[in-house]
C-alpha positions as a Markdown table, in Angstrom:
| # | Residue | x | y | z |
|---|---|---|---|---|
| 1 | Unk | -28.9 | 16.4 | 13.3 |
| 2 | Unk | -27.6 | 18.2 | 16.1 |
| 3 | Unk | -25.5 | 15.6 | 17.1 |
| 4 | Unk | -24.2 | 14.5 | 13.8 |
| 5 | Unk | -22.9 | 18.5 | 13.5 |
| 6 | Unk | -21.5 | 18.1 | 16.6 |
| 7 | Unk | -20.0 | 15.0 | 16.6 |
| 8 | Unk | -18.3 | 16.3 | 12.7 |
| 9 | Unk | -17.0 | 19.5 | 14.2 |
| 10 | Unk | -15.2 | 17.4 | 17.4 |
| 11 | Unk | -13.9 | 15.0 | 14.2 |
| 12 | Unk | -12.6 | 18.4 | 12.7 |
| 13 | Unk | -10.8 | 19.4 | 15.8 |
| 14 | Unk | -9.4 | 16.0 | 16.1 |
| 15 | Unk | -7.6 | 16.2 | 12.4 |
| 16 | Unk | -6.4 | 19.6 | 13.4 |
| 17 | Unk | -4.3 | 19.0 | 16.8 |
| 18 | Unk | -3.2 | 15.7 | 14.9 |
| 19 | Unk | -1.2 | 17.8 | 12.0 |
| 20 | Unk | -0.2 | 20.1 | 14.6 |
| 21 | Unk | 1.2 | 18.0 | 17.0 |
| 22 | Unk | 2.5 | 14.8 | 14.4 |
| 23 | Unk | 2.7 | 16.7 | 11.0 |
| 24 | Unk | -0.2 | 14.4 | 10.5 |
| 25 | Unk | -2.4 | 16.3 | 8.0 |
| 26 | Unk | -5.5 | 13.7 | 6.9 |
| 27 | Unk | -7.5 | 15.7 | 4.3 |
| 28 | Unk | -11.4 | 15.1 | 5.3 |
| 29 | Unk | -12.3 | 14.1 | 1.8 |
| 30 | Unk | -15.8 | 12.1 | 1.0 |
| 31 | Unk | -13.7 | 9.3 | -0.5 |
| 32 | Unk | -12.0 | 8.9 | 2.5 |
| 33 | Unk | -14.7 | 7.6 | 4.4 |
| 34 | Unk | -15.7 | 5.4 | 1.7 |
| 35 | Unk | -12.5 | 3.6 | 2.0 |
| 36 | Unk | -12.7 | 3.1 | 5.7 |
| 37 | Unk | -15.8 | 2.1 | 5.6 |
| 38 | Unk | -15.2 | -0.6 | 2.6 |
| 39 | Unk | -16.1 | -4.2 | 4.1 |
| 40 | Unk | -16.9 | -7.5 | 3.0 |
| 41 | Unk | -20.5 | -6.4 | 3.4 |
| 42 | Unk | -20.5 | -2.9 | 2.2 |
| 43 | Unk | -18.0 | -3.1 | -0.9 |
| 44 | Unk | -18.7 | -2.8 | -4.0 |
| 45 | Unk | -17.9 | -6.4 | -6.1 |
| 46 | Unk | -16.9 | -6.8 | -9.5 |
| 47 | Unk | -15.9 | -9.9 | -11.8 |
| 48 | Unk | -12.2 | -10.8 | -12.5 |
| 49 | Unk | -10.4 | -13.8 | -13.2 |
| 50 | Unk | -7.9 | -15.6 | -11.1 |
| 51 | Unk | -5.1 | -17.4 | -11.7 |
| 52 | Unk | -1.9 | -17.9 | -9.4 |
| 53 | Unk | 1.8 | -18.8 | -9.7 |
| 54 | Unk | 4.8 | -19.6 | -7.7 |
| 55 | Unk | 5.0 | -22.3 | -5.1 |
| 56 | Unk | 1.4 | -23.9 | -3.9 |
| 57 | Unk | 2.5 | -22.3 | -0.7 |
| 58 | Unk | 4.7 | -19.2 | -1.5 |
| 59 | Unk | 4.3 | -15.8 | -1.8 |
| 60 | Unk | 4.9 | -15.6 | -5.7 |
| 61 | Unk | 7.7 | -14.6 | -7.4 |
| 62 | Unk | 10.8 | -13.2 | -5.0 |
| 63 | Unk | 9.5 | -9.7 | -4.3 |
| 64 | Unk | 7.6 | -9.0 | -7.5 |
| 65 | Unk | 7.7 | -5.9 | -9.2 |
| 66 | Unk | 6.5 | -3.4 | -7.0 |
| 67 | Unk | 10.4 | -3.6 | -5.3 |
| 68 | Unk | 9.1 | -5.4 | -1.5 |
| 69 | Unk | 11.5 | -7.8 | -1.7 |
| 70 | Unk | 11.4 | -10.5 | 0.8 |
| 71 | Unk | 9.1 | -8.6 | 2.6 |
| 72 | Unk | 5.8 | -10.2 | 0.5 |
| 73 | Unk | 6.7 | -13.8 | 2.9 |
| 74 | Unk | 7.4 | -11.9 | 6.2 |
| 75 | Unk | 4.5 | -10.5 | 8.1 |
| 76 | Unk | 2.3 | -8.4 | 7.6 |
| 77 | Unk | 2.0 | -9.3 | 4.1 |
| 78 | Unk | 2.7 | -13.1 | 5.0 |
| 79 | Unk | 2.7 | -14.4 | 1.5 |
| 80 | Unk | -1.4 | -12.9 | 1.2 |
| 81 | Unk | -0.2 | -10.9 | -2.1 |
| 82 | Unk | -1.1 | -10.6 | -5.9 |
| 83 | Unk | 0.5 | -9.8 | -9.4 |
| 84 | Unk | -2.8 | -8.0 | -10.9 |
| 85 | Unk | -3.3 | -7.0 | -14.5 |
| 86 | Unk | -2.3 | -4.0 | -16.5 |
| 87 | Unk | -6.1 | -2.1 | -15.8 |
| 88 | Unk | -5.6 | -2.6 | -11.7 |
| 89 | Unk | -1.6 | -2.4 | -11.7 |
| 90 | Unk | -1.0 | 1.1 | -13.6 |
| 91 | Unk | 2.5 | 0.9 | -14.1 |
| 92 | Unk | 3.1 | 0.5 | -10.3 |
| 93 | Unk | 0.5 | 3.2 | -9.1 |
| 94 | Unk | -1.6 | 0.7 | -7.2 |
| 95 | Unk | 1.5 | -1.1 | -5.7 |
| 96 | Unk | 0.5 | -1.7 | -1.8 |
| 97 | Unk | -3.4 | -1.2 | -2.7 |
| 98 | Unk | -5.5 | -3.7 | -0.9 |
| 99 | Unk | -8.4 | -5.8 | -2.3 |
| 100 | Unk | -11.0 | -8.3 | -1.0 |
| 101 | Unk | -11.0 | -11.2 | -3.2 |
| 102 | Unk | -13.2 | -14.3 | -3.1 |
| 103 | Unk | -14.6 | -17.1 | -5.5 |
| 104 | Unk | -18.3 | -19.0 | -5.4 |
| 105 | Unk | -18.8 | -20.4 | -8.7 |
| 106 | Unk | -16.6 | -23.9 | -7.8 |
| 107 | Unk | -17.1 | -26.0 | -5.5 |
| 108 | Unk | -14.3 | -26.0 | -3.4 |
| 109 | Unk | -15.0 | -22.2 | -3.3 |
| 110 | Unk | -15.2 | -21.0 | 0.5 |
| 111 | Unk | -17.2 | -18.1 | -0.5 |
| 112 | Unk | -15.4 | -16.2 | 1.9 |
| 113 | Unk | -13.2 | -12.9 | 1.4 |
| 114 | Unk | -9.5 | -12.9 | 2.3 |
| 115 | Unk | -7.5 | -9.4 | 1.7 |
| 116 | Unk | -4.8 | -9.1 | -0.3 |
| 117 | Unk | -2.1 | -6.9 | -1.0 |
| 118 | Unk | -1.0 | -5.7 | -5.1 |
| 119 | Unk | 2.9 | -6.0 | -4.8 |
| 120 | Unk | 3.9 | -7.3 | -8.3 |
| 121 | Unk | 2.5 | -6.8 | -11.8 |
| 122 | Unk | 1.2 | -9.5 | -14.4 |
| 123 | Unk | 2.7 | -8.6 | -18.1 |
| 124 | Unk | 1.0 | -12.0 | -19.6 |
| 125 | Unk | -2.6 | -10.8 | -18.6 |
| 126 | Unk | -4.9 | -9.0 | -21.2 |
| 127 | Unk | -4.6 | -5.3 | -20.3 |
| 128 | Unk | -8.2 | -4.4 | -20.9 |
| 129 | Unk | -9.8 | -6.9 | -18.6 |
| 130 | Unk | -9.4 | -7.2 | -14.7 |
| 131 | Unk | -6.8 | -10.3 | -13.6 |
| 132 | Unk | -5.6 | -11.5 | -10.1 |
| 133 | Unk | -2.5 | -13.7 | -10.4 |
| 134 | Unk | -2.2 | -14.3 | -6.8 |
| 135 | Unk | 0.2 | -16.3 | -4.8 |
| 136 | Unk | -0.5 | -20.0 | -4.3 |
| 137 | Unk | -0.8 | -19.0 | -0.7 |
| 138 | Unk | -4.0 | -16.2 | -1.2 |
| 139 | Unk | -5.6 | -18.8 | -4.0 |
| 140 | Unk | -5.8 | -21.4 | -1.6 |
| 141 | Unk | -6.8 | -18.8 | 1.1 |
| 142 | Unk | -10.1 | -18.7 | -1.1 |
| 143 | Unk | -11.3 | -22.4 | -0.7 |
| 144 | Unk | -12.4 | -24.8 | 2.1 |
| 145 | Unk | -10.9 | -26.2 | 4.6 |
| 146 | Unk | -8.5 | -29.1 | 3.2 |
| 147 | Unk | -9.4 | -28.1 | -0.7 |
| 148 | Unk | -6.8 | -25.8 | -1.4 |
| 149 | Unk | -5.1 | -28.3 | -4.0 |
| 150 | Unk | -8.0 | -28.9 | -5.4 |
| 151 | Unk | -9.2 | -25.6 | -6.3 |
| 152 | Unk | -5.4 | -24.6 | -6.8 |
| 153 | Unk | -5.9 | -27.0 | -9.5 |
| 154 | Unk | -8.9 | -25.8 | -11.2 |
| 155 | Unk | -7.5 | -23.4 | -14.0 |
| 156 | Unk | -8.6 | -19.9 | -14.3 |
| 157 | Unk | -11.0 | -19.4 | -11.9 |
| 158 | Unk | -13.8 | -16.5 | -11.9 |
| 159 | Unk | -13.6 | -14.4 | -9.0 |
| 160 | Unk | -15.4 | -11.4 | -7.2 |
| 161 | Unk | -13.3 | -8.4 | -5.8 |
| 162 | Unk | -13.5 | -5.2 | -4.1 |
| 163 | Unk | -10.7 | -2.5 | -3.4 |
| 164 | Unk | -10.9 | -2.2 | 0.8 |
| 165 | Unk | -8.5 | -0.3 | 3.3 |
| 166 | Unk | -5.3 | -1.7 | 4.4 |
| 167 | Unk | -4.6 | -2.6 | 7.4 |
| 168 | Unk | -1.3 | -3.0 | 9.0 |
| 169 | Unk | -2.3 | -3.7 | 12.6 |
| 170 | Unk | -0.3 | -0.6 | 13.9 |
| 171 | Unk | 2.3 | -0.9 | 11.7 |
| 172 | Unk | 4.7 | 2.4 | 11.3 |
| 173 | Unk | 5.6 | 3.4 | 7.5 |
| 174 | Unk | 9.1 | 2.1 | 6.8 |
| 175 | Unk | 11.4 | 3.5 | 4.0 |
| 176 | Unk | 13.7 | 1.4 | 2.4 |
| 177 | Unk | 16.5 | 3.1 | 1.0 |
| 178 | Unk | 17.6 | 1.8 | -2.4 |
| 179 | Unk | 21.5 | 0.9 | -2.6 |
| 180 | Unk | 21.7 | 3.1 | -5.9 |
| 181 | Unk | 21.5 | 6.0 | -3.4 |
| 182 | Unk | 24.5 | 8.2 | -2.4 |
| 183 | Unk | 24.7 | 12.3 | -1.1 |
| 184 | Unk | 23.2 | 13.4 | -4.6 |
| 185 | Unk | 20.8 | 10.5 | -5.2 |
| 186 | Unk | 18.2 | 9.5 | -3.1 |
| 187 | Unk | 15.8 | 6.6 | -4.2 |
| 188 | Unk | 13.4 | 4.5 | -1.5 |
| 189 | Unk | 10.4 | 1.8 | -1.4 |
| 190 | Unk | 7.9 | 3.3 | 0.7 |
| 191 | Unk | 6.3 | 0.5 | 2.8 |
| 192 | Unk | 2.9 | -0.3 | 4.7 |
| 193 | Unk | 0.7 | 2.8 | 4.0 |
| 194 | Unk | -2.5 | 1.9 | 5.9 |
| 195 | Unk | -5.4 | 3.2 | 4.2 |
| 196 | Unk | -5.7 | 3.7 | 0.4 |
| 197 | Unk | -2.4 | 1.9 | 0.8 |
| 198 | Unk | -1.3 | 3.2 | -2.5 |
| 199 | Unk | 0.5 | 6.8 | -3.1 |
| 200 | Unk | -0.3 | 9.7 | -5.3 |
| 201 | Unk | 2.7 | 11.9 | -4.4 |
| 202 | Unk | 6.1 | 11.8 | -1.9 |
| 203 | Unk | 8.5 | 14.8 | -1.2 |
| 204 | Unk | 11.6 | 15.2 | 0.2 |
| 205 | Unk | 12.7 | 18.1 | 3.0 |
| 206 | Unk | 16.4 | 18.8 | 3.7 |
| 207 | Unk | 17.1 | 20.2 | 7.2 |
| 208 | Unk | 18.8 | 22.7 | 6.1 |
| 209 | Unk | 15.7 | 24.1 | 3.8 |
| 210 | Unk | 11.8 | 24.6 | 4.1 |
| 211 | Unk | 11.1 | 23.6 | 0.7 |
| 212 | Unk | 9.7 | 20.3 | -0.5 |
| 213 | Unk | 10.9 | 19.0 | -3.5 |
| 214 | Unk | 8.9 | 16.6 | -5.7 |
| 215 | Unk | 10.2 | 12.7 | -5.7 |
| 216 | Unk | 9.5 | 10.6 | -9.2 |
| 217 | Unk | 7.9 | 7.3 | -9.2 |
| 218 | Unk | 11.4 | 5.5 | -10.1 |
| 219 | Unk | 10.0 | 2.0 | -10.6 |
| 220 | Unk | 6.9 | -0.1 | -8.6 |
| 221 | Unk | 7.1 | 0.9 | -4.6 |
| 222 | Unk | 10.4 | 3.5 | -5.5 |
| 223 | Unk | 10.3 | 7.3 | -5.8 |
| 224 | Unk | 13.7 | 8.8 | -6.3 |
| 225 | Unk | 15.2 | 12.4 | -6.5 |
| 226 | Unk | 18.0 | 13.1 | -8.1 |
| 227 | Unk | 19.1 | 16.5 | -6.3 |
| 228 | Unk | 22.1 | 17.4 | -8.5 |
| 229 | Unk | 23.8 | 18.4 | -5.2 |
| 230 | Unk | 24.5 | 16.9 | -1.6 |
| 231 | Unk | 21.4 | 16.5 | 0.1 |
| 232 | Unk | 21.4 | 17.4 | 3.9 |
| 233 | Unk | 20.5 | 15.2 | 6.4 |
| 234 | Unk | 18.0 | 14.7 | 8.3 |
| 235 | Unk | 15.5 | 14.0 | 5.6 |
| 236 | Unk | 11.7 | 14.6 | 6.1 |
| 237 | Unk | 9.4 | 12.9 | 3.8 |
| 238 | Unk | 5.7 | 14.1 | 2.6 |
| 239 | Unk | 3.0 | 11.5 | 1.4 |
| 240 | Unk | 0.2 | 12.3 | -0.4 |
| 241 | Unk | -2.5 | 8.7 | -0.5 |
| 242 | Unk | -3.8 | 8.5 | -4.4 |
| 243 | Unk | -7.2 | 7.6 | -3.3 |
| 244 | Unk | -8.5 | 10.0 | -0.9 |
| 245 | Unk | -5.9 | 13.0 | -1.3 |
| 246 | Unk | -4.7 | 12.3 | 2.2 |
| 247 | Unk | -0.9 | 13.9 | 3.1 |
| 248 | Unk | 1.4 | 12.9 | 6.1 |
| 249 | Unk | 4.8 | 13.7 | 7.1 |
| 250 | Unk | 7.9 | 11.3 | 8.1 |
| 251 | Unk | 9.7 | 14.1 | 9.7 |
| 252 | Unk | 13.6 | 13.5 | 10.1 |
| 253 | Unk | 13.0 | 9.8 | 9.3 |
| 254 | Unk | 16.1 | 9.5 | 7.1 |
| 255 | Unk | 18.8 | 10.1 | 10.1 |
| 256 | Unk | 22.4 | 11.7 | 9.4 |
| 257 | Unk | 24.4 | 8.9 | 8.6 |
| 258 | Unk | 22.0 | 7.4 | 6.6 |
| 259 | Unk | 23.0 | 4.0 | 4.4 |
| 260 | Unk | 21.8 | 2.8 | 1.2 |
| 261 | Unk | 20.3 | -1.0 | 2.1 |
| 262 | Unk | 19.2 | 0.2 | 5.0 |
| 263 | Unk | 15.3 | 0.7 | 6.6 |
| 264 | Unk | 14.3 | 3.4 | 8.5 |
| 265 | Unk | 10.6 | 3.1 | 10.6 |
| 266 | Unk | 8.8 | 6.1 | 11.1 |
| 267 | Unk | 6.9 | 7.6 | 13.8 |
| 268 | Unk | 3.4 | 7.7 | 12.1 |
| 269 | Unk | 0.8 | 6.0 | 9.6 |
| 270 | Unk | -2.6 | 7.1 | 8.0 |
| 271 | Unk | -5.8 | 5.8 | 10.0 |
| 272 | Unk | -3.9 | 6.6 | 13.3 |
């Protein structure tokens, strides 16, 4: 017991120097280490049904809802993505939430997990139940060697999945600035939260001012504030993870001299 208090006080410590020295303030929240420690063999499993769409190989539609873009096909997403129903989408909350998804009840079934990332939405499925319409790519990610067509080919196909942390294999968080933006408009997709991977809250910081002022979810991925005035550059930006409460702050990530179209890579991510 000793050690345990220990070893949690150290961990306390930690957190504490990180938001001092990175503006890196992770909230130690119960659910927080439920999400880290999510796993194929800890998670919790529930039934959904599966379909997919796009090419047998692809990555889906072009970008899908959630405002990625081509980014769904480039690594680290590399075509592993899903459209999911109304019930796991919420209107673009969950966009970048990460699941464990696999299928047993066929027999060209792997049985194995693969992760997968929500980055579009799937208006055709029932809203009340749970639905993955993943990419042809993460469906045939699910079968045995050499029987993706075959299970690609199966219908809709009942499924097990589990909502696990993402992982971006030290990945910074990028902000895409949308080309809608100018001085008194400023709209971005926010892109590879590690972690819950999804987002509860983002804020925007002027340099010339010590006030944070609340961004809307525009659409998907994009939070937007329309300032009614010209915003001044450098702009710091303030996440706040939906899951597990957990804030973290781009500071100066959008440069002076900024352009709409562009993407600007910051310095930190959660689980760092």
């Amino acid at each position: 017991m000793a050690a345990l208090i220990k070893y949690s006080l150290v961990l306390a410590l930690m957190v504490v120097m990180s938001c001092y020295k990175f503006e890196v303030c992770l909230g130690f929240n119960p659910k927080q280490l439920n999400m880290s420690a999510l796993n194929g063999r800890t998670a919790h499993w529930s039934t959904a049904g599966a379909t997919w769409y796009g090419s047998p190989d692809g990555a889906g539609s072009d970008g899908g809802s959630c405002g990625y873009g081509k980014l769904v096909s480039q690594s680290p997403f590399s075509s592993m993505i899903t459209a999911t129903s109304p019930s796991l989408y919420k209107s673009g909350k969950e966009c970048g939430a990460c699941y464990l998804v696999k299928c047993t009840k066929n027999k060209y079934c792997s049985g194995k997990a693969v992760r997968v990332v929500i980055t579009d939405s799937c208006p055709g499925c029932v809203a009340g139940s749970a639905h993955f319409d993943l990419s042809g790519t993460s469906f045939g990610a699910m079968a045995l060697p050499g029987q993706q067509e075959k299970l690609r080919n199966t219908g809709v196909l009942q499924i097990r999945y589990s909502r696990v942390a993402c992982d971006y294999s030290g990945k910074r968080i990028a902000f895409h600035v949308d080309q809608g933006s100018n001085s008194n408009y400023f709209a971005s997709v926010v892109e590879f939260e590690e972690g819950d991977g999804d987002l509860a809250a983002v804020e925007l910081r002027e340099a010339s001012s010590k006030t944070w002022r609340a961004m809307q979810q525009s659409w998907g991925a994009v939070w937007k504030l329309d300032a009614g005035s010209q915003l001044h550059p450098p702009l710091s930006l303030r996440l706040t993870s939906k899951y597990s409460g957990q804030t973290l702050v781009a500071k100066n990530v959008i440069p002076d001299g900024w352009k709409p179209g562009a993407t600007y890579r910051s310095l930190v991510n959660y689980n760092e």
